[in-house]
Amino acid sequence: MASAGLEAEQTEEMTVREAIRETLREEMDRDEDVFLMGEDIATMGGVLDVTGELHKQFGKDRVRDTPIGESGFMGAATGAAATGSRPVVEIMFSDFLGVAMEQVMNQMAKMRYMFGGKTEMPVTVRTTEGGGMGAASQHSGTVHAWIAHFPGLLAVAPGTPAAAKGLLKSAIRSDDPVFFFENKMIYEQSGEVPTDEDFTIPLGEASVEREGEDVTVVATQRLVGESLSVADELDGETDVEVIDLRSLYPLDTDTIVESLNKTGRLVVADESPLSYGVHAEVMARAVENAFYSLDAPIQRVGVPDTHIPFSPPLEGEVLPDGEKVRDAIERIA
Amino acid sequence: MPSIDLETETGRKEALRRMLTIRWFDTTAGERFADGEIPGFVHLYIGEEAVGVGACAALEEDDYITSTHRGHGHCIAKGLDPKPMMAELYGKREGYCNGKGGSMHIADVDAGMLGANGIVGAGPPLGTGAALTIDRKGEDRVALSFLGDGAVAQGQVHSAANLAATWDLPVIFLVENNHYGEGTPVEEQHNVENLSATAGAYNVPGITVDGMDVTAVNEAVLEARERARAGDGPTFIEAETYRFHGHFEGDEELYREDDEVERWEARDPIDSFAERLMDRGELTDEGFEELTTEAKATIEEALEYARSAEEPTPEEAYDDMFAVEVPEITSFAQQLRADGSGPKGGER
């Protein structure tokens, strides 16, 4: 079973935002080829204040404000990665990936394969996802399922500050294109983060954040924390195991199967549209690999195939949260 | 030092030799495609040889290029070997891309060739990225992106050009205006007379040259290269040329008249360059015949190489996706190949 691996480490409490910022700082210090590019990331510090201050330390050559032209700068990052750079691109809101998708799907994802393995593609794309800020449909989307679905791209989505650090380090050091999805509602969430500058989490490894015997909740991003709170609330009633999926592609089938062999019940909680996505993939792996362990219908918690609306009562209706995870657990516990 | 110096007689003959090599490579590729030996589809560069050769002659060995659908000529002009090129067209393991790319994706990153491209307009952002690496590492090289007239309509071309101009990156955008974007005339796709006018939007030089004249293309690229190396940023060059064949082999060419094709064929870039060399006393009819024979022999050898090269094994379809091993690919491949039995559930 994979674990968070924190036991023997020196740790420091920090938020997800701080963990990402410090990771970028450490990796830029470690490797001259690493540089950041994106809209308003230098002087303005990025709209979600992740990259603020970094340009003062590294200069505007390594923390580059781009024009508002995602197709051009995503393509430039792709060409730079193919020629020996290690760019870390920030896409301000993941909805804007639509503007850059040609370079993502036909160039970045396919060059290595089309060229017979004769190039590497060491690019990291950081982007923010999710609703909860009243930002409406074009600034609240969750698109990680498309990226995870597309061959040639790796996709990760941390649910804790430690996962944010370990996965971002692995992403930047990887010779493959990795998309790093940050849920915008968890930047202030804090937790213990290993201080070791070489602390990495392998891409493709989930984490059992809480052990339990009755129901497995496989969660991502914001829903990891919400599921852990629900598990605490249900303590003594239903013994809930919570897995932070962390890596969407590759996906850690073994950890899910091992948990199901114990609990026999599965809830999948991910803030993305329910059809054809992360939920469906986790369920497929469960059915393919742990069919005889399942004791109840699998439940999924996500966005009911709508866009994210603006008005708070509408947004609250469609966004998954702890209460919806709790309802799902109770339907099968 | 440019890779071919057209100021010298040796350089001029080398340029002519490369143009002839391109002509025979593509003539042969077209014939073998018609025979059904080459799968997929091929887009030939015949008629446009002066652009690729003139441009690549002005580059140095370690400069980068990005290419288009019509990339065979760019590859040969950049110095790639016709043997693994032809093997790639045949889908053989010895091809430049191990048979995974085919005609539209030939690449040799080590030789600075960042790929032919099946997406119209996708090369300029990649060339801009190569120039970004050059700029960041302080290297003394440049990137040149070939694009067609049709690509000038693509948003990503403008997004990349704006970025390159704003950051003064060492990249050259070379528009090969062959007068048709697939089957639609250039006049019906753009509202400007010269596509080099695009440069005005980025406050960089934009020039139009005769793309049937290898020397004119060469001079323009040499100047753009100096500008790029001096830190003055990109140049837009439009080379007016013409493709003698259709958009793809088998294209019925319903969109143009025979007399138009004949008018352009009368300006054949190889014949006119050879005539100039003869006028200068640098080439005889026999010399031209010899170069032609040599080019044909080179391509015949490439064809034999491609025909006798090995097919990749079906299992190689799973290679080269990622630098790391991804368990999904391995396990799905195993399921597919395990007599259709698939997983039985329970323990993996």
XYZ file of C-alpha atoms in Angstrom:
681
model
C 0.000 0.000 0.000
C 1.277 3.452 -0.866
C 1.421 5.931 1.958
C 2.014 9.630 2.283
C 5.495 8.713 3.484
C 5.693 11.518 6.007
C 6.642 9.522 9.101
C 10.412 9.804 8.988
C 10.607 13.212 7.359
C 11.355 16.655 8.708
C 8.247 18.658 7.996
C 7.008 22.216 8.155
C 3.419 23.397 8.170
C 2.500 25.333 5.057
C -0.402 25.998 2.727
C -0.858 24.512 -0.721
C 0.041 27.919 -2.202
C 3.257 28.090 -0.181
C 4.137 24.497 -1.017
C 3.816 25.187 -4.746
C 5.739 28.459 -4.543
C 8.578 26.930 -2.503
C 8.773 23.968 -4.864
C 9.117 26.279 -7.859
C 11.806 28.219 -6.006
C 13.758 25.066 -5.121
C 13.536 23.598 -8.605
C 14.617 26.858 -10.247
C 17.549 27.026 -7.848
C 18.465 23.442 -8.643
C 18.230 23.609 -12.443
C 18.983 26.609 -14.698
C 16.922 25.094 -17.501
C 13.729 25.477 -15.458
C 11.858 28.700 -16.102
C 8.287 29.922 -15.672
C 6.033 31.513 -18.262
C 2.431 32.650 -18.174
C 0.079 35.600 -18.050
C 0.732 38.124 -15.253
C 2.916 35.710 -13.304
C 5.851 38.049 -12.629
C 5.165 41.577 -11.427
C 1.534 40.847 -10.663
C 2.474 37.534 -9.051
C -0.181 35.508 -10.823
C -3.887 36.012 -10.247
C -3.844 33.446 -7.450
C -0.619 34.763 -5.971
C 1.462 31.631 -6.395
C 4.452 33.044 -8.290
C 4.659 36.426 -6.544
C 8.181 37.312 -5.390
C 9.844 34.663 -7.580
C 10.703 37.174 -10.309
C 12.575 39.313 -7.772
C 14.840 36.410 -6.983
C 15.225 34.962 -10.472
C 14.632 37.922 -12.773
C 12.276 38.333 -15.671
C 14.241 35.976 -17.886
C 13.208 33.059 -15.701
C 9.783 34.297 -14.642
C 8.294 35.485 -17.910
C 5.103 37.462 -18.358
C 3.633 36.367 -21.671
C 1.209 38.139 -23.976
C -2.380 36.907 -23.600
C -1.997 34.306 -26.318
C -2.157 30.779 -24.973
C -1.735 29.081 -28.348
C 1.500 30.961 -28.988
C 3.091 30.568 -25.592
C 1.962 26.956 -25.123
C 3.535 26.232 -28.501
C 6.672 28.126 -27.531
C 6.900 26.058 -24.346
C 6.538 22.903 -26.440
C 9.274 23.967 -28.849
C 11.479 25.045 -25.957
C 11.021 21.688 -24.221
C 11.919 19.833 -27.431
C 15.193 21.775 -27.641
C 16.554 21.436 -24.106
C 14.571 23.744 -21.834
C 12.323 22.712 -18.926
C 9.486 25.234 -19.058
C 6.788 25.463 -16.403
C 3.776 27.104 -18.013
C 0.952 28.654 -16.034
C -2.492 28.702 -17.627
C -4.369 31.193 -15.477
C -7.664 29.304 -15.507
C -7.910 25.803 -16.936
C -10.846 26.891 -19.117
C -8.258 28.802 -21.181
C -6.590 25.534 -22.142
C -9.177 25.509 -24.919
C -7.260 28.330 -26.584
C -4.029 26.317 -26.469
C -5.330 22.841 -27.198
C -3.856 22.428 -30.670
C -0.345 22.763 -29.313
C -1.214 20.473 -26.390
C -2.929 17.655 -28.244
C -1.195 17.555 -31.618
C 2.299 18.761 -30.741
C 3.217 18.350 -27.055
C 1.412 15.031 -26.650
C 2.406 13.483 -29.969
C 5.923 14.656 -30.826
C 7.787 12.012 -28.865
C 5.748 9.166 -30.329
C 5.594 10.515 -33.878
C 9.360 11.048 -33.853
C 9.988 7.444 -32.788
C 11.025 8.399 -29.249
C 13.796 10.684 -30.465
C 12.808 13.717 -28.444
C 11.839 14.365 -24.834
C 9.102 16.748 -23.790
C 9.981 18.032 -20.295
C 7.212 20.580 -19.885
C 4.992 21.164 -16.863
C 1.666 22.929 -17.237
C 0.210 24.346 -14.008
C -3.370 25.478 -14.082
C -6.225 26.255 -11.717
C -9.526 24.451 -11.702
C -12.838 24.366 -9.975
C -15.832 26.363 -8.817
C -16.654 27.964 -5.502
C -15.677 31.557 -6.177
C -18.742 32.690 -8.116
C -16.491 33.002 -11.145
C -19.038 31.489 -13.549
C -18.596 29.031 -16.374
C -15.491 30.337 -18.136
C -13.354 30.599 -14.975
C -14.559 27.594 -12.948
C -14.145 24.556 -15.130
C -12.491 21.284 -14.228
C -10.896 19.809 -17.329
C -8.395 17.301 -15.955
C -10.403 14.375 -17.321
C -9.788 15.479 -20.911
C -6.074 15.766 -20.347
C -5.921 12.423 -18.517
C -7.909 10.888 -21.380
C -5.550 12.113 -24.068
C -2.635 9.757 -24.858
C 0.805 11.262 -24.361
C 0.064 13.497 -21.389
C 0.490 12.808 -17.677
C -1.930 14.428 -15.245
C -1.758 15.015 -11.499
C -4.028 16.841 -9.069
C -2.876 17.164 -5.459
C -5.306 17.087 -2.535
C -2.845 18.149 0.207
C 0.123 20.556 0.582
C 2.573 17.646 0.802
C 1.146 16.116 -2.371
C 1.429 19.509 -4.048
C 5.149 19.635 -3.324
C 5.983 16.017 -4.095
C 4.003 15.901 -7.324
C 5.192 19.256 -8.629
C 8.813 18.199 -8.067
C 8.201 14.989 -9.988
C 6.424 16.914 -12.732
C 9.255 19.402 -13.239
C 11.905 16.683 -13.161
C 9.967 14.462 -15.562
C 11.031 14.189 -19.218
C 7.354 13.821 -20.171
C 4.654 16.502 -20.362
C 2.854 16.716 -17.010
C -0.283 18.731 -16.278
C -0.496 19.873 -12.669
C -4.049 20.795 -11.713
C -4.546 23.106 -8.727
C -8.011 23.422 -7.259
C -8.387 27.109 -6.559
C -10.333 26.568 -3.308
C -7.503 24.745 -1.527
C -4.651 27.260 -1.792
C -5.196 28.238 1.856
C -5.446 24.670 3.107
C -2.436 23.906 5.303
C -0.635 20.760 6.345
C 2.749 19.268 7.093
C 5.133 19.306 4.122
C 8.534 17.565 4.045
C 11.354 20.111 3.974
C 13.708 17.822 2.033
C 14.488 19.516 -1.299
C 14.469 16.134 -2.986
C 11.104 15.015 -1.601
C 9.166 13.702 -4.580
C 6.014 11.641 -5.004
C 6.168 9.222 -7.919
C 3.731 10.053 -10.703
C 1.109 7.306 -10.605
C 0.991 6.721 -6.866
C -2.141 7.326 -4.776
C -2.087 7.875 -1.037
C -4.233 6.340 1.685
C -4.853 9.430 3.776
C -7.081 7.670 6.314
C -7.505 3.964 6.856
C -10.938 2.396 7.308
C -12.747 -0.932 6.983
C -16.245 -0.189 5.665
C -16.243 2.164 2.662
C -13.470 3.420 0.366
C -13.715 7.020 -0.819
C -11.396 7.737 -3.741
C -11.217 11.530 -3.843
C -9.276 14.295 -5.571
C -8.285 17.890 -4.842
C -10.711 19.789 -2.556
C -12.829 16.674 -2.039
C -9.942 14.907 -0.266
C -10.144 17.312 2.663
C -13.942 17.295 2.623
C -14.004 13.490 2.581
C -11.584 13.318 5.503
C -13.907 15.619 7.502
C -16.893 13.433 6.616
C -14.958 10.333 7.673
C -14.273 11.974 11.047
C -17.940 12.876 11.427
C -18.971 9.292 10.681
C -16.377 7.826 13.052
C -17.959 5.145 15.240
C -20.765 4.707 12.736
C -19.046 3.936 9.415
C -15.315 3.311 9.170
C -14.296 5.255 6.026
C -11.009 4.834 4.163
C -10.001 7.944 2.189
C -7.609 7.758 -0.740
C -6.155 10.871 -2.358
C -5.911 9.730 -5.976
C -3.212 12.414 -6.633
C -2.248 11.060 -10.019
C -4.990 10.878 -12.658
C -2.752 9.398 -15.349
C -1.105 7.049 -14.705
C -3.711 5.890 -12.196
C -2.813 3.762 -9.172
C -5.083 0.754 -9.682
C -3.262 -1.321 -7.055
C -4.025 1.006 -4.151
C -7.706 1.198 -5.135
C -8.016 -2.577 -5.529
C -6.244 -3.262 -2.263
C -8.632 -0.955 -0.464
C -11.694 -2.495 -2.145
C -10.556 -5.984 -1.239
C -10.871 -4.771 2.350
C -13.990 -2.563 2.254
C -16.016 -3.878 -0.710
C -17.659 -0.469 -1.117
C -16.567 2.473 -3.276
C -17.421 6.154 -3.578
C -15.559 8.184 -6.220
C -15.516 11.938 -5.536
C -14.040 14.279 -8.121
C -15.073 17.761 -9.165
C -15.491 17.101 -12.851
C -18.468 16.268 -15.058
C -19.737 12.762 -14.280
C -19.915 11.325 -17.778
C -16.884 9.659 -19.405
C -14.392 10.928 -16.866
C -12.266 10.241 -13.813
C -15.215 8.639 -12.014
C -15.871 6.290 -14.892
C -12.217 5.330 -15.130
C -11.855 4.557 -11.417
C -15.058 2.501 -11.594
C -13.823 0.629 -14.642
C -10.579 -0.256 -12.904
C -12.532 -1.390 -9.827
C -14.874 -3.570 -11.857
C -12.089 -5.016 -14.009
C -9.828 -5.788 -11.089
C -11.943 -6.160 -7.937
C -15.347 -7.251 -9.259
C -15.751 -10.099 -6.792
C -14.864 -7.847 -3.863
C -17.663 -5.385 -4.536
C -20.599 -5.613 -2.149
C -22.652 -2.615 -3.264
C -23.182 -0.401 -6.302
C -20.358 2.082 -6.796
C -21.357 5.690 -6.107
C -20.017 8.768 -7.863
C -19.936 12.352 -6.655
C -19.167 15.047 -9.192
C -20.635 17.748 -11.390
C -23.904 16.641 -13.020
C -22.710 17.388 -16.584
C -23.520 21.088 -16.302
C -21.251 24.097 -16.593
C -20.605 25.952 -13.338
C -23.253 28.673 -12.961
C -22.669 32.101 -11.450
C -25.413 32.667 -8.861
C -24.434 31.185 -5.461
C -27.551 28.996 -5.025
C -27.060 27.615 -8.532
C -23.336 27.053 -8.051
C -23.980 25.345 -4.707
C -26.479 23.035 -6.354
C -24.050 21.536 -8.870
C -20.724 21.631 -7.026
C -19.822 18.442 -5.176
C -19.042 18.857 -1.480
C -18.663 16.933 1.769
C -22.402 16.646 2.233
C -22.761 14.937 -1.142
C -19.903 12.590 -0.263
C -21.644 11.795 3.024
C -24.927 11.057 1.238
C -23.112 8.727 -1.138
C -21.426 6.844 1.711
C -24.732 6.495 3.513
C -26.430 5.074 0.448
C -24.121 2.055 0.484
C -22.725 1.745 4.036
C 29.296 30.188 -42.058
C 26.107 29.309 -43.883
C 25.750 25.578 -44.565
C 25.982 26.239 -48.321
C 27.723 29.390 -49.510
C 26.028 30.547 -52.689
C 28.794 33.110 -53.181
C 31.037 30.238 -54.299
C 30.857 28.004 -57.340
C 31.059 24.903 -55.153
C 28.153 26.207 -53.074
C 26.041 26.947 -56.126
C 26.601 23.448 -57.456
C 25.745 21.974 -54.072
C 22.510 23.987 -54.028
C 21.637 22.700 -57.485
C 22.456 19.160 -56.402
C 20.120 19.436 -53.404
C 17.329 20.873 -55.547
C 17.693 17.956 -57.936
C 17.756 15.494 -55.056
C 14.483 16.944 -53.774
C 12.975 16.813 -57.275
C 13.847 13.126 -57.697
C 12.954 12.180 -54.165
C 9.474 13.599 -54.621
C 9.051 12.365 -58.186
C 9.878 8.877 -56.943
C 7.675 9.200 -53.863
C 4.770 10.260 -56.101
C 5.280 7.296 -58.442
C 5.613 4.754 -55.675
C 2.568 6.214 -53.938
C 0.600 5.833 -57.181
C 1.767 2.210 -57.320
C 0.344 1.666 -53.848
C 3.745 0.936 -52.322
C 3.653 3.959 -50.018
C 0.702 4.047 -47.603
C -1.172 7.087 -46.314
C -0.846 10.201 -48.393
C 2.017 12.310 -49.661
C 2.298 16.023 -50.402
C 5.044 16.833 -52.879
C 7.405 19.816 -52.916
C 8.025 19.741 -56.687
C 8.308 23.321 -57.978
C 9.198 24.801 -54.590
C 12.784 23.530 -54.328
C 14.367 26.972 -54.507
C 12.653 28.025 -51.282
C 13.802 25.172 -49.067
C 17.305 25.047 -50.498
C 17.763 28.823 -50.594
C 16.605 29.121 -47.005
C 18.490 26.179 -45.494
C 21.657 27.144 -47.367
C 21.602 30.385 -45.385
C 21.360 28.540 -42.068
C 24.190 26.933 -40.193
C 24.284 23.234 -39.387
C 23.029 23.644 -35.825
C 20.153 26.004 -36.596
C 16.624 24.680 -36.181
C 13.812 24.446 -38.682
C 10.149 23.540 -38.363
C 8.296 22.321 -41.397
C 4.878 21.752 -42.948
C 2.764 19.035 -44.597
C 5.087 19.426 -47.556
C 8.266 18.654 -45.663
C 10.417 16.348 -47.807
C 12.163 19.253 -49.478
C 12.902 20.967 -46.176
C 14.445 17.757 -44.836
C 16.789 17.298 -47.798
C 17.626 20.999 -47.838
C 18.541 20.745 -44.138
C 20.869 17.851 -44.901
C 18.803 14.850 -43.818
C 19.608 11.499 -45.400
C 17.159 10.389 -48.129
C 17.505 6.744 -47.058
C 15.822 6.938 -43.629
C 13.473 9.543 -45.131
C 12.254 7.130 -47.790
C 12.171 4.315 -45.230
C 9.885 6.491 -43.115
C 7.530 6.951 -46.084
C 7.467 3.180 -46.392
C 6.641 2.831 -42.667
C 9.822 0.955 -41.903
C 11.647 0.711 -38.594
C 14.780 2.216 -40.173
C 12.821 5.378 -40.959
C 13.642 8.583 -39.113
C 10.644 8.005 -36.829
C 10.760 4.198 -36.630
C 7.722 4.114 -38.893
C 5.537 6.095 -36.488
C 5.551 9.383 -38.351
C 5.367 8.838 -42.095
C 5.578 11.532 -44.737
C 3.911 14.268 -42.693
C 6.011 13.895 -39.549
C 9.622 13.274 -40.579
C 11.868 14.741 -37.912
C 15.477 14.599 -36.806
C 15.834 16.782 -33.747
C 19.585 16.133 -33.548
C 19.954 17.608 -37.042
C 17.833 20.600 -36.017
C 14.766 19.397 -37.932
C 11.872 19.741 -35.489
C 9.356 17.956 -37.616
C 7.172 18.161 -40.646
C 3.689 18.877 -39.357
C 0.230 17.621 -40.176
C -1.407 20.673 -38.623
C -1.425 23.848 -40.702
C 0.261 26.651 -38.765
C 1.593 24.547 -35.889
C 5.271 25.059 -36.735
C 5.723 28.762 -35.957
C 4.940 28.376 -32.223
C 7.429 25.493 -32.078
C 10.093 27.516 -33.895
C 9.435 30.360 -31.496
C 9.998 27.905 -28.643
C 13.284 26.703 -30.113
C 14.290 30.368 -30.386
C 13.320 30.805 -26.736
C 15.735 28.041 -25.748
C 18.450 29.677 -27.884
C 17.768 33.044 -26.283
C 17.728 31.716 -22.715
C 20.905 29.687 -23.171
C 22.684 32.501 -24.985
C 23.406 30.297 -27.994
C 24.507 31.634 -31.361
C 21.926 29.968 -33.539
C 18.489 30.688 -34.969
C 15.221 28.894 -35.745
C 13.396 29.126 -39.056
C 9.754 28.124 -39.385
C 8.438 27.301 -42.823
C 4.718 27.861 -43.238
C 2.367 27.861 -46.170
C 0.154 30.674 -47.386
C -2.822 28.864 -45.854
C -1.176 28.886 -42.425
C -1.179 32.673 -42.360
C -4.898 32.390 -41.496
C -4.164 30.426 -38.315
C -4.463 32.195 -34.969
C -1.542 30.355 -33.439
C 0.783 31.747 -36.114
C -0.071 35.288 -35.069
C 0.077 34.446 -31.384
C 3.579 33.038 -31.852
C 4.711 35.910 -34.088
C 3.540 38.431 -31.530
C 5.412 36.618 -28.770
C 8.574 36.285 -30.861
C 8.489 39.943 -31.872
C 7.754 41.174 -28.347
C 10.608 39.121 -26.923
C 13.002 39.748 -29.871
C 13.517 36.023 -30.330
C 15.904 34.707 -33.028
C 13.305 33.167 -35.310
C 12.502 33.628 -38.995
C 9.025 33.010 -40.391
C 9.218 31.924 -44.016
C 5.864 31.853 -45.783
C 5.919 29.656 -48.858
C 3.186 31.249 -50.902
C 2.458 28.537 -53.444
C -0.837 30.267 -54.226
C -3.203 27.622 -52.903
C -4.229 26.728 -49.363
C -5.170 23.154 -50.150
C -7.641 23.783 -53.001
C -8.502 27.434 -52.417
C -6.615 30.271 -54.121
C -4.638 32.582 -51.859
C -6.761 35.566 -52.961
C -9.829 33.904 -51.506
C -8.122 33.275 -48.180
C -6.447 36.588 -47.434
C -7.346 40.231 -47.878
C -3.802 41.487 -48.418
C -1.848 41.471 -51.641
C 1.372 40.354 -50.015
C 1.354 38.021 -47.026
C 4.529 39.700 -45.804
C 2.246 42.602 -44.845
C 1.505 40.510 -41.764
C 4.842 41.659 -40.383
C 3.490 45.170 -39.927
C 1.280 44.022 -37.087
C 4.386 42.963 -35.164
C 6.618 45.868 -36.158
C 9.163 43.552 -37.742
C 10.479 43.552 -41.333
C 8.263 41.846 -43.897
C 9.585 41.210 -47.374
C 8.367 39.373 -50.450
C 10.895 37.595 -52.636
C 10.810 35.477 -55.775
C 10.549 31.951 -54.439
C 11.521 30.489 -57.814
C 14.960 32.088 -57.419
C 17.194 30.242 -54.967
C 19.569 33.187 -54.688
C 16.822 35.667 -53.827
C 15.494 33.413 -51.050
C 19.014 32.817 -49.799
C 19.838 36.516 -49.581
C 16.640 37.294 -47.697
C 17.239 34.541 -45.157
C 20.907 35.488 -44.692
C 19.802 39.005 -43.814
C 17.022 37.770 -41.517
C 19.479 35.461 -39.824
C 21.898 38.293 -39.105
C 19.053 40.343 -37.703
C 17.942 37.457 -35.494
C 21.480 36.840 -34.221
C 21.935 40.508 -33.438
C 18.996 40.290 -31.032
C 16.688 42.294 -33.292
C 14.017 39.608 -33.459
C 12.050 37.915 -36.192
C 11.602 38.664 -39.890
C 8.641 37.667 -42.038
C 9.655 36.515 -45.493
C 7.138 35.632 -48.158
C 8.563 33.542 -50.983
C 6.303 33.486 -54.047
C 6.384 30.012 -55.502
C 4.136 27.379 -56.980
C 3.503 23.699 -56.489
C 3.556 21.834 -59.759
C 1.531 18.938 -58.340
C -1.801 19.032 -56.483
C -2.183 19.559 -52.752
C -1.783 15.811 -52.272
C -1.054 13.045 -54.755
C -4.308 11.994 -56.343
C -5.759 15.505 -56.028
C -7.873 16.086 -59.154
C -6.916 19.772 -59.099
C -10.366 21.003 -60.061
C -9.427 24.403 -58.676
C -6.854 25.470 -61.284
C -6.356 25.640 -65.047
C -3.642 23.833 -67.000
C -2.330 27.026 -68.567
C -1.646 28.483 -65.140
C 0.404 25.430 -64.221
C 2.251 25.629 -67.528
C 3.081 29.308 -66.991
C 4.715 28.475 -63.686
C 6.413 25.362 -64.992
C 8.109 27.591 -67.558
C 9.803 29.232 -64.576
C 11.076 25.911 -63.160
C 13.449 26.865 -60.318
C 15.917 24.116 -61.162
C 16.104 24.809 -64.884
C 16.420 28.540 -64.400
C 19.173 28.170 -61.800
C 21.026 25.691 -64.023
C 20.755 28.129 -66.952
C 22.272 30.879 -64.845
C 25.160 28.635 -63.879
C 25.669 27.808 -67.553
C 25.618 31.504 -68.439
C 28.353 32.036 -65.862
C 30.378 29.225 -67.409
C 30.106 27.130 -64.250
C 28.010 24.354 -65.702
C 27.698 22.519 -69.013
C 24.839 20.435 -70.351
C 26.903 17.363 -69.546
C 27.565 18.652 -66.048
C 23.840 19.107 -65.521
C 23.184 15.595 -66.809
C 25.791 14.263 -64.413
C 24.188 16.013 -61.438
C 20.796 14.695 -62.494
C 22.128 11.167 -62.823
C 23.762 11.468 -59.429
C 20.513 12.674 -57.823
C 18.551 9.862 -59.435
C 21.117 7.340 -58.198
C 20.918 8.733 -54.659
C 17.158 8.332 -54.690
C 17.293 4.900 -56.305
C 19.590 3.842 -53.482
C 17.177 5.344 -50.942
C 14.313 3.472 -52.566
C 16.170 0.158 -52.395
C 17.058 0.869 -48.788
C 13.418 1.595 -47.943
C 12.105 -1.436 -49.785
C 14.507 -3.838 -48.137
C 14.285 -2.301 -44.673
C 12.417 -4.181 -41.972
C 8.847 -3.591 -40.953
C 8.404 -2.739 -37.295
C 6.872 -5.545 -35.255
C 3.282 -4.870 -34.122
C 4.439 -4.713 -30.485
C 6.496 -1.613 -31.298
C 3.217 0.305 -31.483
C 3.451 0.542 -27.682
C 6.962 2.043 -27.617
C 7.928 5.708 -27.472
C 4.810 7.116 -25.776
C 6.646 8.306 -22.666
C 10.180 8.524 -21.305
C 8.915 6.532 -18.298
C 7.035 3.259 -18.384
C 3.314 3.755 -17.931
C 1.554 0.675 -16.508
C -1.670 1.363 -18.395
C 0.009 0.977 -21.787
C 1.687 -2.257 -20.775
C -1.431 -3.802 -19.257
C -3.827 -2.711 -22.009
C -1.395 -4.070 -24.596
C -1.237 -7.365 -22.731
C -5.043 -7.578 -22.589
C -5.270 -6.881 -26.314
C -2.744 -9.524 -27.183
C -3.745 -12.251 -24.694
C -5.945 -14.251 -27.116
C -8.845 -11.943 -26.418
C -9.339 -13.514 -23.020
C -8.926 -10.274 -21.073
C -8.695 -9.990 -17.316
C -10.647 -12.408 -15.169
C -10.993 -10.117 -12.179
C -9.898 -10.794 -8.635
C -6.172 -10.445 -8.083
C -4.257 -8.572 -10.801
